[in-house]
Structures are given as structure tokens and as C-alpha cells.
Short mmCIF file of N, CA and C in Angstrom, two decimals:
data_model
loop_
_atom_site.label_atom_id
_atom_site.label_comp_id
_atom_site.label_asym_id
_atom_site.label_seq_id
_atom_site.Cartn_x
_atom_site.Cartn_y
_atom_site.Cartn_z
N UNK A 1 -6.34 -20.19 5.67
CA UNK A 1 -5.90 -18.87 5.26
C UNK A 1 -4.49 -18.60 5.80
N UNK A 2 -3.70 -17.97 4.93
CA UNK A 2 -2.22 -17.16 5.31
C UNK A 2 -2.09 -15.86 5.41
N UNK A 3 -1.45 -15.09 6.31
CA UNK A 3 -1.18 -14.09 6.39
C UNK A 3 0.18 -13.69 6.05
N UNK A 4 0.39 -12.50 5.38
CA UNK A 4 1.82 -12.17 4.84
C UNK A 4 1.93 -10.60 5.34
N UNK A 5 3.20 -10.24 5.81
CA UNK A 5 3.17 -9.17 6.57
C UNK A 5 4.12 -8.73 5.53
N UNK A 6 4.06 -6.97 5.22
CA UNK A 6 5.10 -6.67 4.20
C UNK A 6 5.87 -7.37 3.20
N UNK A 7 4.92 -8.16 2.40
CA UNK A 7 5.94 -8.61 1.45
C UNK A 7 6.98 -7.86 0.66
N UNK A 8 6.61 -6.70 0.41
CA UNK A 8 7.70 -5.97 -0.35
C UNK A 8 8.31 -5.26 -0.04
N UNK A 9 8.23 -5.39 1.53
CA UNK A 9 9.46 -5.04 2.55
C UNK A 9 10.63 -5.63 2.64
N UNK A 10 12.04 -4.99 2.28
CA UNK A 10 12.90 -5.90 2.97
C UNK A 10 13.55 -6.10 4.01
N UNK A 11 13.09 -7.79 3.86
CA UNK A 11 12.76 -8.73 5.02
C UNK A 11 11.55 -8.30 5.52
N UNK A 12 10.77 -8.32 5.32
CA UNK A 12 9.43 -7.82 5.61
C UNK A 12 9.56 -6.76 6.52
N UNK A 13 10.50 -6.23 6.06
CA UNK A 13 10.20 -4.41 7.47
C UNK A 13 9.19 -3.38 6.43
N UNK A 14 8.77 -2.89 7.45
CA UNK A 14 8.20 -1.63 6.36
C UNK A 14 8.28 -1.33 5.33
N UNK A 15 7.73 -1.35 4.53
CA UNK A 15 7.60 -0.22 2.76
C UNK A 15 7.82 1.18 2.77
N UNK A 16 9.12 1.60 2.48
CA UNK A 16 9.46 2.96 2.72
C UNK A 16 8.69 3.70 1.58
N UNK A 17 7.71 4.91 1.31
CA UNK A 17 6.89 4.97 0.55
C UNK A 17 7.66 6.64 0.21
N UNK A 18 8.12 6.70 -0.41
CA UNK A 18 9.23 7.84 -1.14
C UNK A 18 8.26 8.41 -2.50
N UNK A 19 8.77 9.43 -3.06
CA UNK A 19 8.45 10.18 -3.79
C UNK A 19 8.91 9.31 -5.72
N UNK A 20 8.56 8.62 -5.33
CA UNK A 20 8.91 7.68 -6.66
C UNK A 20 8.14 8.53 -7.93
N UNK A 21 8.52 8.38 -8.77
CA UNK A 21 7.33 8.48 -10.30
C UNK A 21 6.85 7.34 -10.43
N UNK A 22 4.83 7.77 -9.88
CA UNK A 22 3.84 6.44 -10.21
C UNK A 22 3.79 6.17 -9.10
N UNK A 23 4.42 6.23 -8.10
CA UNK A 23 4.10 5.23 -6.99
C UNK A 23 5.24 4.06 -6.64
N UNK A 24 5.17 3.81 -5.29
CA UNK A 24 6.17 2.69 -4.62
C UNK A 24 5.28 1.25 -4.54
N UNK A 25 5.23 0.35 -5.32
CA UNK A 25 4.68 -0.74 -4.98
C UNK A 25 4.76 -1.34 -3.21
N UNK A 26 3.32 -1.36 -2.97
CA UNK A 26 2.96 -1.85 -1.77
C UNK A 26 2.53 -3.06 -1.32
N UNK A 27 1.76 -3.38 -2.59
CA UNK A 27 0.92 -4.90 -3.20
C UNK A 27 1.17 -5.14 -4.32
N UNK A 28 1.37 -6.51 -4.77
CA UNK A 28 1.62 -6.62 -6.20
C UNK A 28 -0.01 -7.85 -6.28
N UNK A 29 0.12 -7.61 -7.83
CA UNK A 29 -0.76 -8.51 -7.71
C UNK A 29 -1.55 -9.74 -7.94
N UNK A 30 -2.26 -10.42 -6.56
CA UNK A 30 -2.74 -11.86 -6.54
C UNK A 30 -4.35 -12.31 -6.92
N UNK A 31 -3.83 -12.97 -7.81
CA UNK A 31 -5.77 -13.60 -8.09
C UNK A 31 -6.10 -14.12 -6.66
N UNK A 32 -5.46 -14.86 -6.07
CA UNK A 32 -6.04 -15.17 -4.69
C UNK A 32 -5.69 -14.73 -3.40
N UNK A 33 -5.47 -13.53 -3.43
CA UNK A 33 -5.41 -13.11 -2.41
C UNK A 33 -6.89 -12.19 -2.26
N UNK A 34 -7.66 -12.68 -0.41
CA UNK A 34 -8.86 -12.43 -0.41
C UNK A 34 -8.94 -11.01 0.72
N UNK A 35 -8.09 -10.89 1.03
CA UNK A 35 -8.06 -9.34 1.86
C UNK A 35 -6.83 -8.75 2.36
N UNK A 36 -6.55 -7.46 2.32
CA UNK A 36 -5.27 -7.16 2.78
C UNK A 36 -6.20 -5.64 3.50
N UNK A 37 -4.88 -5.52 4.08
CA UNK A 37 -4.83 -3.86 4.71
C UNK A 37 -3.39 -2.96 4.61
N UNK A 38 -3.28 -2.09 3.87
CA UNK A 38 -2.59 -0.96 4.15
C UNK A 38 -2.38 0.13 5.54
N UNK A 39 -1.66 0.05 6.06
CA UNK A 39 -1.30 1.29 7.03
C UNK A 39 -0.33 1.89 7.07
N UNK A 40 -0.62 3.32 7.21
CA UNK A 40 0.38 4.61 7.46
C UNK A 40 1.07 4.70 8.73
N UNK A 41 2.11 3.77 8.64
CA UNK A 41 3.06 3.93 10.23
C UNK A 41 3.88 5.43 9.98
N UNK A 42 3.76 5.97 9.50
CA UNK A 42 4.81 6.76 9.61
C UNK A 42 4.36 8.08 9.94
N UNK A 43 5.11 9.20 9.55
CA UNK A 43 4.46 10.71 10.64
C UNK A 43 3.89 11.57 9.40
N UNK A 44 4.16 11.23 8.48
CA UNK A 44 3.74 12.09 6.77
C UNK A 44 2.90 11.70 5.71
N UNK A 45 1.48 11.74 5.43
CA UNK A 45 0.73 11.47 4.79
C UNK A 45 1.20 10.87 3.04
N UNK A 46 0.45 9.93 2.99
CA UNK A 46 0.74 9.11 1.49
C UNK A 46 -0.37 9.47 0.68
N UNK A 47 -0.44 8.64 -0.67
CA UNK A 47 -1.53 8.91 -1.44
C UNK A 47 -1.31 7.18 -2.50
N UNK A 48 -2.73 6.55 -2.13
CA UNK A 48 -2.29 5.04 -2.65
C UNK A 48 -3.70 4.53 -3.64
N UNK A 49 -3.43 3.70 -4.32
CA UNK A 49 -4.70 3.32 -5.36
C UNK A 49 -4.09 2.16 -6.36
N UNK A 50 -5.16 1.71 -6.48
CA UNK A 50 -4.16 0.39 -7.86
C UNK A 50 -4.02 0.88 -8.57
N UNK A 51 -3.10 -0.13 -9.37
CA UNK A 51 -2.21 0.50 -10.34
C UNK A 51 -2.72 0.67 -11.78
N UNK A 52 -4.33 0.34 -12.00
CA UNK A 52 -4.94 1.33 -12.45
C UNK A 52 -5.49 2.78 -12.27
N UNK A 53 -4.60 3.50 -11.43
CA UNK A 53 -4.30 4.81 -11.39
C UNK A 53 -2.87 5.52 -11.13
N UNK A 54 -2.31 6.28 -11.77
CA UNK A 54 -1.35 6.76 -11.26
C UNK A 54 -1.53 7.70 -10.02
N UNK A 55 -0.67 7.32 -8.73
CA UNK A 55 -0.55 8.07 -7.94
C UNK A 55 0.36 9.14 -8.32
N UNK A 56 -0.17 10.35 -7.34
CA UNK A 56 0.73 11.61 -7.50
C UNK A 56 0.35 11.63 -5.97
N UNK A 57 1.04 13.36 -5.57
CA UNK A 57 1.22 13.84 -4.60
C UNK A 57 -0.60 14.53 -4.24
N UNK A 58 -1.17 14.34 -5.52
CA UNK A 58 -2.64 14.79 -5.24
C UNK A 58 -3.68 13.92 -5.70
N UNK A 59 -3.03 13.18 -6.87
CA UNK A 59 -3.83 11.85 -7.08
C UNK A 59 -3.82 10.95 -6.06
N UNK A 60 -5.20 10.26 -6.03
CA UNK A 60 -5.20 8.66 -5.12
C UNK A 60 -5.84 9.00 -3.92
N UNK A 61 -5.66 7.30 -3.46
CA UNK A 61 -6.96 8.12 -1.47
C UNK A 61 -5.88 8.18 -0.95
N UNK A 62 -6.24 9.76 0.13
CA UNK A 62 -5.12 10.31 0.63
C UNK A 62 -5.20 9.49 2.10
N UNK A 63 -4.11 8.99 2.93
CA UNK A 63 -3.81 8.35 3.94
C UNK A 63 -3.09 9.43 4.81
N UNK A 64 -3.81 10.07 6.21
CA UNK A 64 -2.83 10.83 6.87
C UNK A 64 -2.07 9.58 7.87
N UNK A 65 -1.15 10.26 8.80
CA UNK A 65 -0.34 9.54 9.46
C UNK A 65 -1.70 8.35 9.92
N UNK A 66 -1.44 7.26 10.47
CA UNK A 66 -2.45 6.12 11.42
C UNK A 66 -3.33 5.91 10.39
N UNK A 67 -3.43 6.52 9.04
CA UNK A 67 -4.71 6.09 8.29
C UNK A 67 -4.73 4.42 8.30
N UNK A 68 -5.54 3.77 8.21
CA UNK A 68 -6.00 2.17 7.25
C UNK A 68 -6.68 2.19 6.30
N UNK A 69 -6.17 1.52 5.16
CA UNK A 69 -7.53 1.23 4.17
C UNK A 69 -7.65 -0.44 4.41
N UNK A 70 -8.58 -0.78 4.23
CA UNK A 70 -9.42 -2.05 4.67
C UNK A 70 -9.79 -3.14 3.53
N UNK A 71 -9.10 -3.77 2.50
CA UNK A 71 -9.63 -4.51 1.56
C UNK A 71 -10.20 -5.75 1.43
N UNK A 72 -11.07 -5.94 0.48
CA UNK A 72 -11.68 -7.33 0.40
C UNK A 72 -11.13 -7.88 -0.50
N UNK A 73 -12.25 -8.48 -1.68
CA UNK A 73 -11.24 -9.11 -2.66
C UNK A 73 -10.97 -8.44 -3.65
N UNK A 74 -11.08 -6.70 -3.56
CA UNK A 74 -10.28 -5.88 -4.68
C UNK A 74 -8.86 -5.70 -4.30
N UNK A 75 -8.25 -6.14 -3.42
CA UNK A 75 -7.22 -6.34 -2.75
C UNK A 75 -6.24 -7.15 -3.61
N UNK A 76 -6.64 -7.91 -4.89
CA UNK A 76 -6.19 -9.10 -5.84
C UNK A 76 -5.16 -8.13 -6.74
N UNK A 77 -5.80 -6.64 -6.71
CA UNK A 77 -5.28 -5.90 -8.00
C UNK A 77 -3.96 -5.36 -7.12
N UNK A 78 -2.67 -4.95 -7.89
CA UNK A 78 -1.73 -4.14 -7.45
C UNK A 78 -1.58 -2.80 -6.94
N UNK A 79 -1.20 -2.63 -5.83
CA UNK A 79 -1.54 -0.93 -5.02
C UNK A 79 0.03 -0.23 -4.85
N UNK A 80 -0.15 1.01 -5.74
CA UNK A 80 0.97 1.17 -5.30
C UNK A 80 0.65 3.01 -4.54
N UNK A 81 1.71 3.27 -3.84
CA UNK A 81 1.39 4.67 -2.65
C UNK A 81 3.02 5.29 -2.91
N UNK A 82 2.57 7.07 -2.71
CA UNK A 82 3.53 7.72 -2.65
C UNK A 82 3.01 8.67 -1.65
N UNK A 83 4.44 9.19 -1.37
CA UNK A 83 4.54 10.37 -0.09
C UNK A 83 3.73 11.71 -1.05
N UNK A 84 2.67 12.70 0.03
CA UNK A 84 2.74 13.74 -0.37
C UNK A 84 3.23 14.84 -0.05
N UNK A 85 4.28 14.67 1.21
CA UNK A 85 5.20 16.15 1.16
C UNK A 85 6.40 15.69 0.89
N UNK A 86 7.28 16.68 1.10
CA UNK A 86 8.62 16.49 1.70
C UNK A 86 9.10 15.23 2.14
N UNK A 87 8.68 14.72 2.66
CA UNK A 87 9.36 13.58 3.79
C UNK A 87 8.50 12.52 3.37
N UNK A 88 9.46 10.92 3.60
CA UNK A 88 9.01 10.02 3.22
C UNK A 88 7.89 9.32 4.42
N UNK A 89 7.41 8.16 4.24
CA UNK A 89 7.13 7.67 5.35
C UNK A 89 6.94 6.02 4.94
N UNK A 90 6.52 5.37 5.78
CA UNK A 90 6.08 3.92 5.39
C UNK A 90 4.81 3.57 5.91
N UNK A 91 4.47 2.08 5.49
CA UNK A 91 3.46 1.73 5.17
C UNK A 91 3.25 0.07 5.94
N UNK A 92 2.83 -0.57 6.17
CA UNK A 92 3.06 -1.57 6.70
C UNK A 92 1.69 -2.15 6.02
N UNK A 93 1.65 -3.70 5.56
CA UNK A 93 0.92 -4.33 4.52
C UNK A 93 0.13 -5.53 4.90
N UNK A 94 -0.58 -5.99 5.46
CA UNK A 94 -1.14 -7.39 5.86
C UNK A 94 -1.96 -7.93 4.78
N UNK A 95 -1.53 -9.40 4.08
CA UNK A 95 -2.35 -9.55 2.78
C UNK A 95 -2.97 -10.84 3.79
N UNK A 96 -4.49 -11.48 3.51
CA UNK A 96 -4.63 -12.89 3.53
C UNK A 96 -4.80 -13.95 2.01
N UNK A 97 -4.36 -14.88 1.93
CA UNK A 97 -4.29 -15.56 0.87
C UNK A 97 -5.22 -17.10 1.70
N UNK A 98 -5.53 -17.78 0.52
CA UNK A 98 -5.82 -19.17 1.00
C UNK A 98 -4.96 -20.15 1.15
#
């Protein structure tokens, strides 16, 4: 197994998770990738779900600051997360692949 830290960070720093339309891609997505985790490093709550849903500022599972979501192998599909106030924050991404 491999671990990938922020891939769609650049240089793998944080995923700045901004007020995009739809959502900021966090995960894109891998048939083989068998678990990842999302976390809310930052001080301002997100809102994240694959990209069979559009995120909004009220759509999606809401992440306060320190949240984790925990994936298995629905983790394969693409996740993308947006800020719900004012202020942006980031996200930090751990995928495992084989």
C-alpha cells in the first residue's frame, strides 16, 4: 500500500477550500484507491461530498474546524468541499492506494 498526502495541494501543502461554485476538488477520482481521509485544518467550517452532489454553503456533510471524515473504498469516487462562511479554510487529504 501507498500513501499520498494532499495530492491536489500545491506541492502537497494544504487544499485551500474557498468559496468556489460546486466545490474545490479535494479527491479526484481512483478505481484503486482503497481509503482516504479528509481533515479540517483550518479555523472555519467546510461542507464536502462526491461529486455526485453539489456542494453549497448548506449542501453536503458539514465539517467544523478538527472535523475527519474516514473513508473506505467509497473513497474511489471524487470529493469535492467548500467553505461555509466568510473565510476560507483548508483541508488536508491522506489517500491509500495499492
Amino acid at each position: 500500500k501507498t500513501v499520498t498526502i494532499n495530492d491536489k495541494g500545491t506541492g502537497n501543502a494544504s487544499v485551500t477550500v474557498d468559496a468556489t461554485a460546486g466545490g474545490v476538488t479535494v479527491l479526484d477520482a481512483k478505481t484503486l484507491r482503497c481509503g482516504a481521509t479528509i481533515y479540517n485544518s483550518g479555523t472555519a467550517a467546510m461542507r464536502c461530498a462526491p461529486t455526485t452532489v453539489t456542494v453549497t454553503s448548506t449542501v453536503g456533510h458539514l465539517m467544523p474546524a478538527g472535523a475527519t471524515i474516514m473513508l473506505g473504498a467509497e473513497a474511489q469516487q471524487a470529493w469535492k468541499c467548500i467553505r461555509t462562511t466568510g473565510s476560507s479554510t483548508t483541508a488536508e487529504v491522506a489517500e491509500a492506494t495499492p
